[in-house]
Short mmCIF file of N, CA, C and O in Angstrom, two decimals:
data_model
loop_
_atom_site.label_atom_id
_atom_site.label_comp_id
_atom_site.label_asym_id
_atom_site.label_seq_id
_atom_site.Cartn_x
_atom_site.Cartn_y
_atom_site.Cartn_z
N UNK A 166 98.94 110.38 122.81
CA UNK A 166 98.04 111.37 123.34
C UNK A 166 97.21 110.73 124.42
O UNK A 166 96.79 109.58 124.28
N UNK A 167 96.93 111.55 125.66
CA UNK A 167 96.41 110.77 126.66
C UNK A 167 94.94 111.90 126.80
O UNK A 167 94.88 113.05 126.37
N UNK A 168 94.14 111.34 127.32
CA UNK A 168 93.00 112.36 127.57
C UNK A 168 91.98 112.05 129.03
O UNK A 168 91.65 110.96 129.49
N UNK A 169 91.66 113.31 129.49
CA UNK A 169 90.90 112.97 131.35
C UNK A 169 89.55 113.22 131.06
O UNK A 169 89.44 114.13 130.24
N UNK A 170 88.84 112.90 131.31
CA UNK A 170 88.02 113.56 131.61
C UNK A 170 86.48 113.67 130.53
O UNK A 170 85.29 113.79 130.81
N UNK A 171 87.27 113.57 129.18
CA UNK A 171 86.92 114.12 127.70
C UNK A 171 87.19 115.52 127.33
O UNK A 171 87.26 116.03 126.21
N UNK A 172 87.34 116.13 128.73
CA UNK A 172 87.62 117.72 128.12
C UNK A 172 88.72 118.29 128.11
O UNK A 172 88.70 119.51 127.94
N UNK A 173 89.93 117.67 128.29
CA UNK A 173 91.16 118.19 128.08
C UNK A 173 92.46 116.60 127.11
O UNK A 173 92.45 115.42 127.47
N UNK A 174 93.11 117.03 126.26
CA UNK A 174 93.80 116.29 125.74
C UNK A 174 95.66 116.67 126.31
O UNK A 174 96.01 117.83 126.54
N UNK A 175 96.53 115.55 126.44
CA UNK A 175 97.61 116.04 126.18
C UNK A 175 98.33 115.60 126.15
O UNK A 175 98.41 114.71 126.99
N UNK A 176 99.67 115.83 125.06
CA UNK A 176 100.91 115.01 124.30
C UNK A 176 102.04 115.82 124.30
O UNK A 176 101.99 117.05 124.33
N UNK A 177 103.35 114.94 124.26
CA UNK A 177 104.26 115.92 123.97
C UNK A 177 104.91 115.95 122.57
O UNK A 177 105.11 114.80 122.19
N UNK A 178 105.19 116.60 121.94
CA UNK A 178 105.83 116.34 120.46
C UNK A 178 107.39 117.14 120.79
O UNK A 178 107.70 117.81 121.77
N UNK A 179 108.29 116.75 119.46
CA UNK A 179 109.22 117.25 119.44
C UNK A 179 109.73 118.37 118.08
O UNK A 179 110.39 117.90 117.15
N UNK A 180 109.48 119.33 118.08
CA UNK A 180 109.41 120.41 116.17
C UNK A 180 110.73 120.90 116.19
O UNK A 180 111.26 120.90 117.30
N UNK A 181 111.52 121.41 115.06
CA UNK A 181 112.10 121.89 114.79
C UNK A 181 112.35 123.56 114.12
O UNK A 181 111.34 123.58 113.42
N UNK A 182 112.75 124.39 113.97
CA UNK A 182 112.85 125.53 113.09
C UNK A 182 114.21 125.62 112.81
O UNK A 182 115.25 125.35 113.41
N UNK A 183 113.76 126.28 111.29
CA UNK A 183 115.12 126.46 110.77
C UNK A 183 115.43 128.35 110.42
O UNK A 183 114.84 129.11 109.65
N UNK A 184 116.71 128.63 111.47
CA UNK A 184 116.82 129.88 111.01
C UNK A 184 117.19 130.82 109.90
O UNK A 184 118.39 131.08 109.87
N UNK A 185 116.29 131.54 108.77
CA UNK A 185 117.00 131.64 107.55
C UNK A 185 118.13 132.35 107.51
O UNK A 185 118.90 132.35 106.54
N UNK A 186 118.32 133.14 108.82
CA UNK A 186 119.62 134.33 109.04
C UNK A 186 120.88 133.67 108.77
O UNK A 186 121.64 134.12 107.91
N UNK A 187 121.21 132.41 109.60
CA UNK A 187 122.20 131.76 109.86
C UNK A 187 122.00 130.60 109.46
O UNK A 187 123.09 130.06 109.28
N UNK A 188 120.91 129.76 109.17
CA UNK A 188 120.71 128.78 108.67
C UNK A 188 120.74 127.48 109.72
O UNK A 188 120.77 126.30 109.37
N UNK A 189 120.74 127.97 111.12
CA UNK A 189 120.69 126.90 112.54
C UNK A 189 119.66 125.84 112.82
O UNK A 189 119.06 125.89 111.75
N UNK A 190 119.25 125.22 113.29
CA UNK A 190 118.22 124.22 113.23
C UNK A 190 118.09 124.34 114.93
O UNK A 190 118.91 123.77 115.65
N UNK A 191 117.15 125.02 115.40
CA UNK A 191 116.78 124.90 116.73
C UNK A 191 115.36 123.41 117.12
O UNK A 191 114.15 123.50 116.90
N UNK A 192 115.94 122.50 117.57
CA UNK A 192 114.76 121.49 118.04
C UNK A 192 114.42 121.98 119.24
O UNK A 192 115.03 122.97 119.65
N UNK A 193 113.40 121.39 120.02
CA UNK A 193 112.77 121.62 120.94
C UNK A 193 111.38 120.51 121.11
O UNK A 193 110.66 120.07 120.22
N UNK A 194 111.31 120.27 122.56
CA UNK A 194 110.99 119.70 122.88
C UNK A 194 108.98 120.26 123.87
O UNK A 194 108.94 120.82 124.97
N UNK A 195 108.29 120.05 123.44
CA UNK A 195 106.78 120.84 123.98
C UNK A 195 105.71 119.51 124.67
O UNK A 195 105.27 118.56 124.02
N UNK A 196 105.47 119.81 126.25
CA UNK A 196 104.23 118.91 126.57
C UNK A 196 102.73 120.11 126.45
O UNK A 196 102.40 121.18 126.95
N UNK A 197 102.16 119.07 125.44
CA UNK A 197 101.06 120.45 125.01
C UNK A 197 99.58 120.15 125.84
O UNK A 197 99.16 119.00 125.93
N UNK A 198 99.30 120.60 126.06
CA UNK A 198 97.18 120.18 126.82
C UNK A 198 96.29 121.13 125.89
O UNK A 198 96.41 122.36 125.79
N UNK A 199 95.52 120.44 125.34
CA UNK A 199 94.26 121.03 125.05
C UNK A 199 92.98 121.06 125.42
O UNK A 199 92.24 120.09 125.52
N UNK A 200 92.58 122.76 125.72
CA UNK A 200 91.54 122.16 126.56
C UNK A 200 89.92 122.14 126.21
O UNK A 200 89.37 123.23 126.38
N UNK A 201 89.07 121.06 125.75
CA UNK A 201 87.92 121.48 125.34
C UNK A 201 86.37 122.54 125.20
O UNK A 201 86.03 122.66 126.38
N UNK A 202 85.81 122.97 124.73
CA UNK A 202 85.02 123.96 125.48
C UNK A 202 83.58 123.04 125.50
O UNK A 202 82.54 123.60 125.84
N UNK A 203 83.58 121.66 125.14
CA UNK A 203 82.69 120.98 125.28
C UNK A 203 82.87 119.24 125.08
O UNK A 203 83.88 118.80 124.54
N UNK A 204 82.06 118.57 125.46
CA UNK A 204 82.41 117.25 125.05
C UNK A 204 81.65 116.71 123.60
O UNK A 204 81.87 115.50 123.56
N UNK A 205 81.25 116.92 122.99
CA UNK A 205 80.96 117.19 121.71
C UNK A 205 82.12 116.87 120.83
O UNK A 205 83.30 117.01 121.13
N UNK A 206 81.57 116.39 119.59
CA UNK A 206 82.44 115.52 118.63
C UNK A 206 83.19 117.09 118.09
O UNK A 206 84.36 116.69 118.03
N UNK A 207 83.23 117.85 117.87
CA UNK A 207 83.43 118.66 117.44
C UNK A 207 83.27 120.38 118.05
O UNK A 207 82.10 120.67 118.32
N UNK A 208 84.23 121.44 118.27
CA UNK A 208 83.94 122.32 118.95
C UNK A 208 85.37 123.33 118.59
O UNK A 208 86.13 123.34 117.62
N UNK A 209 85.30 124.25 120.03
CA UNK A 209 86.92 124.88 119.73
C UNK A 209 87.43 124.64 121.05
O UNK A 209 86.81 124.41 122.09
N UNK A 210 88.73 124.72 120.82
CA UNK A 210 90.00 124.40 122.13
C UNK A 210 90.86 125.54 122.38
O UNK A 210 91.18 126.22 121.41
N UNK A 211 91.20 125.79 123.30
CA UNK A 211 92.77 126.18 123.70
C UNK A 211 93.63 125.50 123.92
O UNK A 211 93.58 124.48 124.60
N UNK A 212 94.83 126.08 123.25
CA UNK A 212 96.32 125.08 123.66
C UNK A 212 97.16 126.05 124.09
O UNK A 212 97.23 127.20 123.65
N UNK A 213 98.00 125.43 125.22
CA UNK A 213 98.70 125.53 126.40
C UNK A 213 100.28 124.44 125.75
O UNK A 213 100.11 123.32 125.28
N UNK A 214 101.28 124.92 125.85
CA UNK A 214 102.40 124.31 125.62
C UNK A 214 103.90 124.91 126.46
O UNK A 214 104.31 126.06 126.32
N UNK A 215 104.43 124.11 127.12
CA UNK A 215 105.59 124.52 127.77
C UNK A 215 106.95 123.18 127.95
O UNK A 215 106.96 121.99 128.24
N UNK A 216 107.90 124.16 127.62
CA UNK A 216 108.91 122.97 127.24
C UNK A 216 109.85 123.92 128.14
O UNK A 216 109.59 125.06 128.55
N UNK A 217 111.15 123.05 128.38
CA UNK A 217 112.70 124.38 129.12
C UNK A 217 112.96 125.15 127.85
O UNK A 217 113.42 126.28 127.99
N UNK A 218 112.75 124.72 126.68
CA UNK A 218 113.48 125.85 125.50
C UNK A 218 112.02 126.41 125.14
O UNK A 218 112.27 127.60 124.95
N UNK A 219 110.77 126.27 124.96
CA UNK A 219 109.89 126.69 123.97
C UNK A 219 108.36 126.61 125.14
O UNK A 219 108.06 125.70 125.91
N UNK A 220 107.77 127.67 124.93
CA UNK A 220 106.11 127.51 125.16
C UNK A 220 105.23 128.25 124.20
O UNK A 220 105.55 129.34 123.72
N UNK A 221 104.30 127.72 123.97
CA UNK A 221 103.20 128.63 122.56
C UNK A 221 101.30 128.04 123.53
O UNK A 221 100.92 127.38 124.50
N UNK A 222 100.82 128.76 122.55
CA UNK A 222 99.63 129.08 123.32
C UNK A 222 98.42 129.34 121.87
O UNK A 222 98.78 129.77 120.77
N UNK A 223 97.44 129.08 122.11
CA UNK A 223 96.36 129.36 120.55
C UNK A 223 95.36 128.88 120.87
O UNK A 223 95.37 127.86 121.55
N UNK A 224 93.98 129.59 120.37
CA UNK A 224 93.20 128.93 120.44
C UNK A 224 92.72 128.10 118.30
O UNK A 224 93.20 128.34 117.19
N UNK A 225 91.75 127.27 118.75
CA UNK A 225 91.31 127.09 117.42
C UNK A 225 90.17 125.90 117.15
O UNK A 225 89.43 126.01 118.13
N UNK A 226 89.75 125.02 116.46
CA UNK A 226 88.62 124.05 116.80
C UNK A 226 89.40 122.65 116.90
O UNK A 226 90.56 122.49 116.52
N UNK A 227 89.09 122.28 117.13
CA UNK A 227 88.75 120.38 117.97
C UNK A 227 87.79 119.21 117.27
O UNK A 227 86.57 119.28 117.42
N UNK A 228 88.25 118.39 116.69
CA UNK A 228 87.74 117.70 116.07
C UNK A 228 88.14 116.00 116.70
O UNK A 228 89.25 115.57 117.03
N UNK A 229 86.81 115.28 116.72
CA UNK A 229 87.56 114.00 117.09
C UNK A 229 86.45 112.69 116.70
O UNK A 229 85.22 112.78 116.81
N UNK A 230 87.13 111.57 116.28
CA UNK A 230 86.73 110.73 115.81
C UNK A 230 87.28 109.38 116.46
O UNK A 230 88.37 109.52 117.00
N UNK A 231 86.62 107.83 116.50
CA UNK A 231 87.12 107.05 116.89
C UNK A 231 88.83 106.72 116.50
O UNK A 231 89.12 106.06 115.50
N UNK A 232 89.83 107.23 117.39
CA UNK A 232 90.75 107.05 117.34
C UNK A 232 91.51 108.34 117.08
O UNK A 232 92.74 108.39 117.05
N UNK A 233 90.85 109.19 116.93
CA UNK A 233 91.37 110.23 116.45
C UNK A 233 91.26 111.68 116.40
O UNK A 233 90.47 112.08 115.55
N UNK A 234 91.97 112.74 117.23
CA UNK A 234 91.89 113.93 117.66
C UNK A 234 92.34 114.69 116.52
O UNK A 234 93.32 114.22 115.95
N UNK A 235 91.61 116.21 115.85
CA UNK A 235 92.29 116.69 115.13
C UNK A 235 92.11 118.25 116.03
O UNK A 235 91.02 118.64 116.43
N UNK A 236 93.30 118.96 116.22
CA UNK A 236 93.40 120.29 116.39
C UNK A 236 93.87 121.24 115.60
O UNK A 236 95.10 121.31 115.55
N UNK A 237 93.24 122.02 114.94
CA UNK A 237 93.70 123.38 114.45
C UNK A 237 93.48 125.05 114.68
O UNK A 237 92.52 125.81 114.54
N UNK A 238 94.95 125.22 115.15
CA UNK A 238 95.04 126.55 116.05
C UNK A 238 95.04 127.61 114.65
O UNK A 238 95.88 127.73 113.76
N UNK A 239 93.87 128.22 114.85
CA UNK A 239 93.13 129.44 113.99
C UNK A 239 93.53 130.62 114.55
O UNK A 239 93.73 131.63 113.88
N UNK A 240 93.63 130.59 115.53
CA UNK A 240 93.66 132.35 116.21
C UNK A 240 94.94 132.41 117.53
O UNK A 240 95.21 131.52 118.33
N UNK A 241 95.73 134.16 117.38
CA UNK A 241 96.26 133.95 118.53
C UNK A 241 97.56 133.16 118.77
O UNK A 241 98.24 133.29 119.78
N UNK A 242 97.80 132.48 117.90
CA UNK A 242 98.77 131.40 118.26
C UNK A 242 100.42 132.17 118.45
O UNK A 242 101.02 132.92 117.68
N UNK A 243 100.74 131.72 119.53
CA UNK A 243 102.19 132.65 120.12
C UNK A 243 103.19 131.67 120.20
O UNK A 243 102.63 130.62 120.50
N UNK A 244 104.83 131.44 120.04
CA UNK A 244 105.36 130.29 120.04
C UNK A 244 106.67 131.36 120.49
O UNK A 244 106.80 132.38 119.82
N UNK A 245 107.46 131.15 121.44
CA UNK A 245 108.58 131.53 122.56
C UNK A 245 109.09 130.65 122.23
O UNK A 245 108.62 129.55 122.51
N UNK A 246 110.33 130.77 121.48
CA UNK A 246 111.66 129.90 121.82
C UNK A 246 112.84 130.44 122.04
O UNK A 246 113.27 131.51 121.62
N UNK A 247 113.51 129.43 122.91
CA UNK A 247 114.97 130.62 123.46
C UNK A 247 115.83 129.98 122.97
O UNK A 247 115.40 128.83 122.99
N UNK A 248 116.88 129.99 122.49
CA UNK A 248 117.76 129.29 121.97
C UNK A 248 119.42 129.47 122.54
O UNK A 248 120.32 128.79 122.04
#
């Protein structure tokens, strides 16, 4: 995870889903940014994510500690994958 500024974070991860219809395993690949609404140890964020197969979007709060960012998307959260 890299971060500018203090008010925006961003990483890429790699998730999987599994389809129960057919039982397929779609991976995908997401560079995500989150963006702070303050520099404060604690607050809420938006996340922004876009990959060639997948983009999702959410807001939710921001938590961070020496070494360590926690995000959890509470609201809103949308996830597009094309397969």
């Amino acid at each position: 995870m890299t971060s500018s500024g203090d008010l925006f974070f961003q990483t890429r991860t790699t998730d999987s889903l599994k389809r129960t219809d057919t039982g397929q395993t779609v991976q995908f690949t997401i560079g995500r940014r989150f963006d702070r609404d303050s520099t404060a140890a604690s607050g809420t964020a938006t996340e922004r994510g876009a990959g060639t197969q997948a983009h999702d979007s959410g807001t939710g709060t921001l938590g961070t500690a020496t070494d360590l960012v926690t995000f959890v998307i509470t609201n809103n959260y949308v996830l597009d994958v094309t397969t």
